[in-house]
Short mmCIF file of C-alpha atoms and ligand atoms in Angstrom, two decimals:
data_model
loop_
_atom_site.label_atom_id
_atom_site.label_comp_id
_atom_site.label_asym_id
_atom_site.label_seq_id
_atom_site.Cartn_x
_atom_site.Cartn_y
_atom_site.Cartn_z
CA MET A 1 -154.52 -71.62 -22.02
CA SER A 2 -153.22 -69.72 -24.68
CA THR A 3 -156.73 -69.52 -26.84
CA SER A 4 -158.91 -66.97 -25.48
CA ALA A 5 -162.59 -67.32 -26.45
CA HIS A 6 -162.93 -63.78 -28.07
CA PRO A 7 -159.97 -62.68 -30.25
CA ILE A 8 -158.74 -59.12 -28.95
CA ASP A 9 -159.96 -56.32 -31.50
CA LEU A 10 -156.47 -54.85 -31.86
CA ASP A 11 -157.88 -52.33 -34.91
CA PHE A 12 -160.56 -51.00 -32.35
CA ASP A 13 -157.96 -50.74 -29.72
CA ARG A 14 -155.71 -48.73 -32.05
CA SER A 15 -158.84 -46.42 -33.15
CA HIS A 16 -160.75 -45.84 -29.80
CA LEU A 17 -158.72 -46.85 -26.92
CA TRP A 18 -156.04 -44.33 -25.20
CA HIS A 19 -153.03 -45.99 -23.39
CA PRO A 20 -151.18 -44.26 -20.39
CA TYR A 21 -148.79 -41.63 -21.79
CA THR A 22 -149.71 -42.00 -25.32
CA SER A 23 -151.01 -40.71 -28.73
CA VAL A 24 -154.30 -41.73 -30.33
CA LYS A 25 -153.20 -40.14 -33.57
CA ASN A 26 -149.84 -42.39 -34.04
CA PRO A 27 -150.24 -45.03 -31.38
CA LEU A 28 -147.37 -47.10 -30.67
CA PRO A 29 -148.13 -50.99 -31.39
CA VAL A 30 -149.67 -52.67 -28.21
CA TYR A 31 -149.16 -56.28 -27.42
CA PRO A 32 -152.58 -58.44 -26.89
CA VAL A 33 -151.97 -60.43 -23.35
CA CYS A 34 -154.61 -63.13 -22.75
CA CYS A 35 -153.59 -64.42 -19.41
CA ALA A 36 -150.80 -64.34 -16.82
CA TYR A 37 -149.60 -66.66 -14.34
CA ASP A 38 -146.47 -67.01 -12.09
CA VAL A 39 -143.70 -64.67 -13.75
CA PHE A 40 -145.36 -65.00 -17.40
CA LEU A 41 -147.21 -62.52 -19.61
CA GLU A 42 -149.25 -64.96 -21.95
CA LEU A 43 -149.68 -63.11 -25.61
CA GLU A 44 -152.46 -64.17 -27.74
CA ASP A 45 -150.37 -65.81 -30.26
CA GLY A 46 -149.18 -68.43 -27.21
CA ARG A 47 -145.71 -66.74 -26.65
CA LYS A 48 -144.93 -66.61 -23.21
CA LEU A 49 -143.00 -63.65 -21.80
CA ILE A 50 -140.93 -63.44 -18.20
CA ASP A 51 -142.33 -60.30 -16.95
CA GLY A 52 -139.29 -57.76 -15.53
CA MET A 53 -141.99 -55.07 -14.42
CA SER A 54 -144.28 -56.66 -12.18
CA SER A 55 -147.17 -54.16 -13.71
CA TRP A 56 -145.60 -51.33 -12.35
CA TRP A 57 -144.20 -52.50 -8.99
CA ALA A 58 -147.38 -54.04 -7.91
CA ALA A 59 -147.26 -57.79 -9.01
CA ILE A 60 -144.84 -58.75 -6.16
CA HIS A 61 -146.11 -62.31 -6.17
CA GLY A 62 -146.52 -62.80 -9.90
CA TYR A 63 -149.97 -63.38 -11.49
CA ASN A 64 -152.72 -65.76 -10.82
CA HIS A 65 -151.67 -66.78 -7.41
CA PRO A 66 -153.72 -69.51 -5.77
CA VAL A 67 -153.67 -67.79 -2.31
CA LEU A 68 -154.70 -64.35 -3.57
CA ASN A 69 -157.27 -66.07 -6.20
CA GLU A 70 -158.92 -67.89 -3.09
CA ALA A 71 -158.87 -64.54 -1.05
CA MET A 72 -160.88 -62.60 -3.85
CA VAL A 73 -163.06 -65.60 -4.56
CA ALA A 74 -164.05 -66.14 -0.91
CA GLN A 75 -164.75 -62.45 -0.49
CA ILE A 76 -166.69 -62.21 -3.87
CA ARG A 77 -169.28 -64.65 -2.12
CA ARG A 78 -169.61 -62.63 0.59
CA MET A 79 -169.86 -59.16 -1.00
CA SER A 80 -167.95 -57.27 -3.68
CA HIS A 81 -168.74 -53.87 -2.29
CA VAL A 82 -170.55 -51.94 -0.25
CA MET A 83 -170.16 -48.06 0.62
CA PHE A 84 -167.94 -47.24 3.75
CA GLY A 85 -170.05 -44.42 5.06
CA GLY A 86 -171.82 -45.45 8.02
CA LEU A 87 -170.85 -49.02 7.29
CA THR A 88 -167.80 -51.41 8.01
CA HIS A 89 -166.40 -54.67 7.19
CA GLU A 90 -163.88 -57.25 8.31
CA PRO A 91 -161.78 -57.06 5.29
CA ALA A 92 -161.19 -53.31 5.96
CA VAL A 93 -160.80 -53.86 9.82
CA THR A 94 -158.10 -56.67 9.21
CA LEU A 95 -156.21 -54.72 6.52
CA ALA A 96 -156.06 -51.58 8.93
CA LYS A 97 -154.55 -53.88 11.70
CA GLN A 98 -151.89 -55.36 9.23
CA LEU A 99 -150.80 -52.04 7.93
CA VAL A 100 -150.81 -50.45 11.43
CA ALA A 101 -148.75 -53.28 12.78
CA LEU A 102 -146.20 -53.24 9.74
CA THR A 103 -145.49 -49.26 9.59
CA PRO A 104 -143.82 -47.67 12.42
CA GLN A 105 -145.54 -47.55 15.85
CA SER A 106 -146.54 -43.88 15.56
CA LEU A 107 -148.95 -44.37 12.52
CA GLN A 108 -152.17 -45.33 13.70
CA LYS A 109 -154.82 -43.90 11.69
CA VAL A 110 -155.66 -45.21 8.08
CA PHE A 111 -157.47 -43.44 5.21
CA PHE A 112 -158.26 -46.05 2.22
CA SER A 113 -158.40 -44.85 -1.08
CA ASP A 114 -158.78 -46.15 -4.59
CA SER A 115 -155.18 -45.31 -6.26
CA GLY A 116 -151.82 -43.91 -5.58
CA SER A 117 -152.65 -40.51 -6.76
CA VAL A 118 -155.74 -40.02 -4.62
CA ALA A 119 -153.54 -41.30 -1.58
CA VAL A 120 -151.18 -38.42 -2.47
CA GLU A 121 -153.84 -36.16 -2.61
CA VAL A 122 -155.38 -37.32 0.60
CA ALA A 123 -152.14 -36.68 2.11
CA ILE A 124 -151.95 -33.03 1.01
CA LYS A 125 -155.20 -32.28 2.16
CA MET A 126 -154.39 -33.75 5.65
CA ALA A 127 -151.27 -31.40 5.67
CA ILE A 128 -153.53 -28.21 5.15
CA GLN A 129 -156.16 -29.05 7.02
CA PHE A 130 -153.75 -29.87 9.68
CA TRP A 131 -152.09 -26.74 9.88
CA ALA A 132 -155.66 -24.57 9.37
CA ALA A 133 -157.00 -26.30 12.44
CA SER A 134 -153.73 -25.61 14.32
CA GLY A 135 -154.52 -21.62 13.68
CA LYS A 136 -151.77 -21.51 10.73
CA PRO A 137 -153.74 -21.23 7.56
CA SER A 138 -151.02 -19.71 5.55
CA LYS A 139 -149.40 -23.13 5.54
CA LYS A 140 -150.77 -24.62 2.20
CA ARG A 141 -148.27 -25.22 -0.01
CA LEU A 142 -145.87 -27.97 -0.49
CA LEU A 143 -142.07 -28.36 -0.80
CA THR A 144 -140.49 -31.40 -2.63
CA VAL A 145 -137.54 -32.39 -4.21
CA ARG A 146 -136.87 -32.00 -8.36
CA SER A 147 -136.96 -35.44 -9.93
CA GLY A 148 -139.99 -37.02 -7.73
CA TYR A 149 -143.19 -38.55 -9.16
CA HIS A 150 -146.18 -38.71 -6.97
CA GLY A 151 -149.08 -39.27 -9.57
CA ASP A 152 -151.03 -37.84 -12.04
CA THR A 153 -153.92 -36.06 -10.54
CA PHE A 154 -153.42 -32.30 -9.95
CA ALA A 155 -152.14 -31.92 -6.54
CA ALA A 156 -149.80 -35.15 -7.01
CA MET A 157 -148.79 -33.53 -10.27
CA SER A 158 -148.13 -30.46 -8.61
CA VAL A 159 -145.60 -31.93 -6.58
CA CYS A 160 -143.80 -33.99 -9.67
CA ASP A 161 -140.60 -32.85 -11.27
CA PRO A 162 -141.82 -29.64 -13.13
CA ILE A 163 -139.94 -30.30 -16.46
CA THR A 164 -140.92 -33.97 -16.67
CA GLY A 165 -144.27 -33.25 -15.36
CA MET A 166 -144.76 -30.52 -17.97
CA HIS A 167 -145.94 -27.83 -15.51
CA SER A 168 -145.53 -25.16 -18.21
CA LEU A 169 -148.41 -26.82 -19.86
CA PHE A 170 -150.85 -26.57 -16.83
CA LYS A 171 -149.53 -23.15 -15.82
CA GLY A 172 -152.65 -21.51 -14.04
CA SER A 173 -154.38 -24.99 -13.35
CA ILE A 174 -152.01 -26.44 -11.21
CA GLN A 175 -150.92 -25.26 -7.62
CA GLU A 176 -147.17 -23.80 -7.60
CA GLN A 177 -145.11 -25.60 -5.07
CA PHE A 178 -141.66 -25.05 -4.04
CA PHE A 179 -138.75 -27.19 -5.29
CA ALA A 180 -135.64 -28.04 -3.95
CA GLU A 181 -132.54 -29.78 -5.74
CA ALA A 182 -133.01 -33.44 -5.92
CA PRO A 183 -130.82 -35.36 -3.28
CA SER A 184 -127.56 -35.60 -4.51
CA CYS A 185 -126.07 -38.15 -2.16
CA LEU A 186 -125.78 -41.63 -3.54
CA PHE A 187 -127.32 -44.59 -1.55
CA HIS A 188 -124.07 -45.75 -0.30
CA GLU A 189 -122.54 -42.41 0.28
CA PRO A 190 -122.60 -40.06 3.20
CA CYS A 191 -124.59 -37.50 3.11
CA THR A 192 -123.41 -33.56 3.83
CA GLU A 193 -124.77 -30.36 4.81
CA GLU A 194 -123.96 -29.26 1.23
CA ASP A 195 -126.58 -32.21 -0.01
CA LEU A 196 -129.22 -30.27 2.16
CA ALA A 197 -128.12 -26.89 1.34
CA ASP A 198 -130.91 -25.90 -1.07
CA ILE A 199 -133.91 -27.72 0.83
CA HIS A 200 -132.70 -26.13 4.24
CA SER A 201 -132.67 -22.91 2.73
CA MET A 202 -136.21 -22.98 1.44
CA LEU A 203 -137.37 -24.16 4.47
CA GLU A 204 -135.82 -21.43 6.33
CA LYS A 205 -137.19 -18.71 3.84
CA HIS A 206 -140.67 -20.08 3.43
CA HIS A 207 -141.71 -22.28 6.39
CA MET A 208 -144.50 -19.86 7.21
CA GLU A 209 -146.21 -20.99 3.80
CA ILE A 210 -145.49 -24.70 3.88
CA ALA A 211 -147.47 -27.28 5.27
CA ALA A 212 -145.67 -30.32 4.33
CA VAL A 213 -142.43 -31.68 2.55
CA ILE A 214 -143.38 -34.77 0.38
CA ILE A 215 -140.65 -37.13 -0.79
CA GLU A 216 -140.26 -40.49 -2.13
CA PRO A 217 -138.13 -42.03 0.64
CA ILE A 218 -134.66 -43.61 -0.85
CA VAL A 219 -135.88 -44.22 -4.38
CA GLN A 220 -137.13 -41.76 -6.63
CA GLY A 221 -139.15 -43.74 -9.03
CA ALA A 222 -140.88 -42.79 -12.37
CA GLY A 223 -138.91 -39.26 -11.91
CA GLY A 224 -135.71 -40.93 -12.67
CA MET A 225 -134.80 -44.09 -10.81
CA ARG A 226 -132.54 -42.56 -8.62
CA PHE A 227 -131.25 -44.14 -4.90
CA TYR A 228 -130.21 -41.74 -2.51
CA ALA A 229 -128.69 -42.18 0.79
CA PRO A 230 -130.80 -42.94 3.87
CA HIS A 231 -129.14 -40.08 6.00
CA TYR A 232 -130.72 -37.35 3.83
CA LEU A 233 -134.39 -38.60 5.47
CA VAL A 234 -132.64 -38.10 8.77
CA ARG A 235 -131.90 -34.62 8.38
CA LEU A 236 -134.74 -34.16 6.55
CA ARG A 237 -136.90 -35.19 9.34
CA GLU A 238 -134.87 -33.09 11.96
CA LEU A 239 -135.24 -29.83 9.58
CA CYS A 240 -138.82 -30.52 9.03
CA ASP A 241 -139.34 -30.66 13.12
CA CYS A 242 -137.16 -27.70 13.59
CA TYR A 243 -139.33 -25.36 10.79
CA ASP A 244 -142.69 -26.81 12.17
CA VAL A 245 -143.51 -28.57 8.74
CA LEU A 246 -144.98 -31.92 8.31
CA LEU A 247 -143.28 -34.49 6.47
CA ILE A 248 -144.97 -36.66 3.85
CA PHE A 249 -143.16 -40.10 2.70
CA ASP A 250 -144.90 -41.69 -0.39
CA GLU A 251 -144.01 -45.22 -0.27
CA ILE A 252 -146.36 -46.02 -3.26
CA ALA A 253 -143.61 -47.51 -5.29
CA THR A 254 -141.26 -48.61 -2.54
CA GLY A 255 -143.57 -50.01 0.30
CA PHE A 256 -143.69 -53.90 1.05
CA GLY A 257 -140.22 -55.24 0.37
CA ARG A 258 -139.10 -53.81 -2.96
CA THR A 259 -135.79 -51.85 -1.76
CA GLY A 260 -134.85 -54.97 0.77
CA ARG A 261 -136.54 -53.38 3.73
CA MET A 262 -140.39 -53.81 4.19
CA PHE A 263 -140.74 -49.57 3.93
CA ALA A 264 -137.88 -47.83 2.45
CA LEU A 265 -137.83 -45.68 5.74
CA ASP A 266 -136.79 -48.74 7.45
CA HIS A 267 -133.21 -47.89 5.98
CA ALA A 268 -133.20 -44.31 7.92
CA GLY A 269 -135.23 -45.39 10.91
CA ILE A 270 -137.21 -42.30 11.08
CA VAL A 271 -141.02 -41.55 10.88
CA PRO A 272 -143.21 -39.16 9.15
CA ASP A 273 -145.99 -37.57 9.85
CA ILE A 274 -148.20 -39.08 6.99
CA MET A 275 -147.27 -42.07 4.65
CA CYS A 276 -148.96 -43.04 1.32
CA VAL A 277 -148.77 -46.64 0.03
CA GLY A 278 -150.31 -48.32 -2.88
CA LYS A 279 -149.07 -50.31 -6.04
CA ALA A 280 -147.87 -53.75 -4.11
CA LEU A 281 -150.42 -53.34 -1.49
CA THR A 282 -152.91 -55.70 -3.30
CA GLY A 283 -150.08 -57.80 -5.03
CA GLY A 284 -151.25 -56.07 -8.10
CA TYR A 285 -154.71 -57.53 -8.11
CA MET A 286 -156.87 -54.66 -7.38
CA THR A 287 -156.45 -50.67 -7.27
CA LEU A 288 -155.89 -49.79 -3.58
CA ALA A 289 -154.21 -47.04 -1.51
CA ALA A 290 -153.83 -46.33 1.76
CA THR A 291 -152.64 -42.95 3.61
CA LEU A 292 -151.52 -43.23 7.38
CA ALA A 293 -151.23 -40.40 9.82
CA THR A 294 -150.42 -40.12 13.16
CA ASN A 295 -152.63 -39.70 15.90
CA LYS A 296 -151.40 -36.09 16.48
CA VAL A 297 -152.27 -35.34 12.98
CA ALA A 298 -155.50 -37.00 12.97
CA ASP A 299 -156.41 -35.60 16.50
CA ILE A 300 -155.83 -32.00 15.24
CA ILE A 301 -157.51 -32.08 11.85
CA CYS A 302 -160.52 -33.16 13.79
CA SER A 303 -160.45 -30.86 16.25
CA GLY A 304 -160.58 -27.85 13.93
CA ASN A 305 -163.13 -26.34 11.28
CA PRO A 306 -165.47 -28.43 10.45
CA GLY A 307 -164.11 -31.38 12.71
CA LEU A 308 -164.03 -33.89 10.13
CA PHE A 309 -161.39 -34.87 7.41
CA MET A 310 -163.09 -33.79 4.14
CA HIS A 311 -162.62 -36.92 1.72
CA GLY A 312 -164.58 -40.09 1.09
CA PRO A 313 -164.36 -41.99 -2.19
CA THR A 314 -167.42 -44.07 -3.48
CA PHE A 315 -165.47 -47.41 -3.28
CA MET A 316 -163.32 -46.40 -0.27
CA ALA A 317 -161.90 -49.36 1.61
CA ASN A 318 -163.55 -51.63 -1.09
CA PRO A 319 -163.88 -55.28 0.59
CA LEU A 320 -162.54 -57.13 -2.66
CA ALA A 321 -159.49 -55.03 -2.70
CA CYS A 322 -159.04 -54.93 1.06
CA ALA A 323 -159.42 -58.73 1.45
CA VAL A 324 -156.75 -59.80 -1.27
CA ALA A 325 -154.54 -56.94 -0.04
CA SER A 326 -154.82 -58.58 3.47
CA ALA A 327 -153.91 -61.91 1.98
CA ASN A 328 -150.86 -60.58 -0.10
CA ILE A 329 -149.56 -59.09 3.26
CA SER A 330 -150.17 -62.53 5.23
CA LEU A 331 -148.41 -64.24 2.06
CA LEU A 332 -145.72 -61.68 2.29
CA GLY A 333 -145.31 -62.71 5.82
CA SER A 334 -145.41 -66.59 5.23
CA TYR A 335 -141.99 -66.89 3.68
CA ASP A 336 -138.62 -65.32 4.00
CA TRP A 337 -138.96 -62.27 1.45
CA GLN A 338 -136.02 -60.95 2.53
CA ALA A 339 -134.05 -63.54 1.03
CA SER A 340 -135.82 -63.41 -2.08
CA VAL A 341 -134.92 -59.81 -2.50
CA VAL A 342 -131.15 -60.48 -1.73
CA ARG A 343 -131.16 -63.36 -3.92
CA LEU A 344 -132.96 -60.88 -6.97
CA GLU A 345 -130.38 -58.04 -5.49
CA ALA A 346 -127.34 -60.12 -6.63
CA GLY A 347 -128.85 -61.73 -9.73
CA LEU A 348 -129.68 -58.22 -11.26
CA ARG A 349 -126.14 -57.05 -9.85
CA LYS A 350 -124.22 -59.82 -11.75
CA GLY A 351 -126.68 -59.82 -14.78
CA LEU A 352 -126.51 -55.71 -15.30
CA THR A 353 -123.19 -54.69 -14.27
CA PRO A 354 -121.65 -55.85 -17.96
CA CYS A 355 -123.64 -53.14 -19.38
CA ARG A 356 -121.20 -50.75 -17.84
CA ASP A 357 -118.87 -51.82 -20.67
CA LEU A 358 -121.41 -50.50 -23.19
CA SER A 359 -120.82 -47.04 -24.71
CA ASN A 360 -124.16 -45.98 -24.72
CA VAL A 361 -124.61 -47.05 -20.75
CA ALA A 362 -123.93 -43.85 -18.34
CA ASP A 363 -124.58 -45.76 -15.02
CA VAL A 364 -125.93 -48.99 -14.03
CA ARG A 365 -127.10 -49.33 -10.24
CA VAL A 366 -129.12 -51.68 -8.16
CA LEU A 367 -131.11 -51.97 -4.99
CA GLY A 368 -133.23 -54.59 -3.43
CA ALA A 369 -135.14 -56.05 -6.63
CA ILE A 370 -134.45 -53.00 -8.72
CA GLY A 371 -132.12 -52.99 -11.60
CA VAL A 372 -131.72 -49.74 -13.51
CA VAL A 373 -129.59 -49.42 -16.75
CA GLU A 374 -129.18 -45.46 -17.49
CA LEU A 375 -128.35 -44.74 -20.87
CA HIS A 376 -127.09 -41.57 -22.33
CA SER A 377 -129.89 -40.78 -24.46
CA PRO A 378 -133.71 -41.81 -24.92
CA VAL A 379 -134.53 -45.35 -26.31
CA ASP A 380 -136.69 -45.69 -29.50
CA MET A 381 -139.45 -47.29 -27.49
CA ALA A 382 -140.98 -49.12 -30.55
CA VAL A 383 -138.08 -50.71 -31.59
CA VAL A 384 -136.70 -51.68 -28.22
CA GLN A 385 -140.15 -53.23 -26.86
CA LYS A 386 -140.47 -55.54 -29.94
CA GLN A 387 -136.77 -56.39 -29.50
CA PHE A 388 -137.53 -57.36 -25.69
CA VAL A 389 -140.65 -59.20 -26.73
CA ASP A 390 -138.80 -61.53 -29.49
CA LYS A 391 -136.36 -62.31 -26.86
CA GLY A 392 -139.53 -63.72 -24.79
CA VAL A 393 -139.14 -61.02 -21.75
CA TRP A 394 -141.40 -58.10 -20.69
CA VAL A 395 -139.27 -54.92 -20.13
CA ARG A 396 -140.89 -51.44 -20.80
CA PRO A 397 -138.30 -48.80 -20.66
CA PHE A 398 -138.72 -44.90 -20.35
CA SER A 399 -136.60 -42.20 -21.78
CA ARG A 400 -132.93 -43.37 -20.77
CA LEU A 401 -133.81 -45.79 -18.49
CA VAL A 402 -133.93 -49.53 -18.99
CA TYR A 403 -135.05 -51.02 -15.65
CA LEU A 404 -136.13 -54.34 -14.14
CA MET A 405 -138.30 -54.96 -10.87
CA PRO A 406 -139.34 -58.31 -11.31
CA PRO A 407 -141.95 -60.34 -8.97
CA PHE A 408 -140.18 -61.73 -5.89
CA ILE A 409 -141.02 -64.89 -6.79
CA MET A 410 -139.05 -64.85 -9.93
CA ARG A 411 -136.24 -68.02 -10.14
CA GLY A 412 -132.66 -67.51 -10.94
CA GLU A 413 -133.16 -69.09 -14.34
CA GLU A 414 -135.84 -66.36 -15.45
CA LEU A 415 -133.68 -63.65 -14.00
CA GLU A 416 -130.76 -64.82 -16.09
CA ILE A 417 -132.76 -64.88 -19.35
CA LEU A 418 -134.37 -61.05 -18.18
CA THR A 419 -130.74 -59.42 -17.60
CA ALA A 420 -129.05 -61.30 -20.50
CA ALA A 421 -132.11 -59.84 -22.67
CA VAL A 422 -131.35 -56.23 -21.37
CA TYR A 423 -127.63 -56.52 -22.28
CA ASP A 424 -128.36 -57.58 -25.62
CA VAL A 425 -130.89 -54.87 -26.65
CA VAL A 426 -129.08 -52.45 -25.15
CA LYS A 427 -126.04 -53.26 -26.96
CA ASP A 428 -127.74 -53.51 -29.82
CA ALA A 429 -128.88 -49.79 -29.41
CA GLN A 430 -125.38 -48.68 -29.22
C1 PLP B 1 -147.06 -44.57 -9.31
C2 PLP B 1 -146.68 -43.53 -7.90
C3 PLP B 1 -147.99 -42.98 -7.66
C4 PLP B 1 -149.31 -42.52 -8.19
O1 PLP B 1 -149.91 -44.21 -7.92
P1 PLP B 1 -151.53 -44.26 -9.12
O2 PLP B 1 -151.74 -45.68 -8.52
O3 PLP B 1 -150.69 -44.72 -10.31
O4 PLP B 1 -152.19 -43.19 -9.15
C5 PLP B 1 -147.69 -41.96 -6.90
N1 PLP B 1 -146.48 -42.00 -6.22
C6 PLP B 1 -145.40 -42.83 -6.50
C7 PLP B 1 -144.11 -42.87 -5.85
C8 PLP B 1 -145.71 -43.61 -7.52
O5 PLP B 1 -144.80 -44.64 -7.63
#
């Protein structure tokens, strides 16, 4: 499988292509990948890398999975896409049924969109329309916590961490939101009123302007890979109810088993008013996201002016994406994925804990199929990326964080190679 028909033109890539968060003037090297299967990415030169990233949380069942491939091929033969205005189709209805069944009972309405950021935009618009329709149009701002990440479009960006999200650069173009301290109670710690004091006082002071609190439940992902206590969410739900503010959970990174529960909210047993899913929804095959809402939220939005929810992407509920998402969710239901995540959690803990003894390591933490080694200072990306590739693994750190979130299908011996590579690379960086 290693020889592709057309060699990848790296010079053209270097002079014309923008990669995520990169300079085009002084680009870091990119590695040409020609195919991917199981837990492997195969480079053009034939090297096989064990994938530690699941392509940013998405490829929970690995690559080139026969069941997911077949779902796509079967759907391509019927139709790849039709508009969703005035039409509907089986893949959208089947997937919506699965999402409604899988998520908490009160989340009954499903809005499909094309990416996580758009699902967050949709959630924010729902919250604002909800209060406008409730006769409280002053409630249009968001409250969130620092160290969050919710996507790269403008409204999503406005609720990302103001420092890592470079809000100063976009001042004037970006809505100013309210920021409380990030949750300080660690996952296994109790959460005290002290931990909630800042967000509580913000709600108390500004609730007349706040439409919703938006937060990543349990795991703050791209904003710092921090894990916090489920009880924080229980108290946050109570505070939102008390101050008449909606609660939005962004489960785009955590959804579909990553933290050991189907959704991170299952650790806390509480239900938001609006919830976003994406990333692993299609098993990493297609770009698709969804925003779920309660009947109450939907009914109030649709009883206000103009009586409609104001959003409708061209590729809404794309049938190919819905078909593969549906197959991915069925696949998840067809085996004991919890046991797989428990096994990965144990392997990550065993393999990464020795990093604690290295002088450049500030913290090692593991939750579900997420393993994080936090360093004291940022890594030299170009150097460590090459070291990982030379060791036969694909790991892409950011800043001070070297982290793993392998596909659920990864076997023990591959995970050992992956964690050993992390240990060796971090040790060399001392
Ligand atoms: C990745 C991510 C997003 C944005 O999703 P995109 O598909 O990249 O637009 C939003 N929220 C969270 C928590 C994410 O991890």
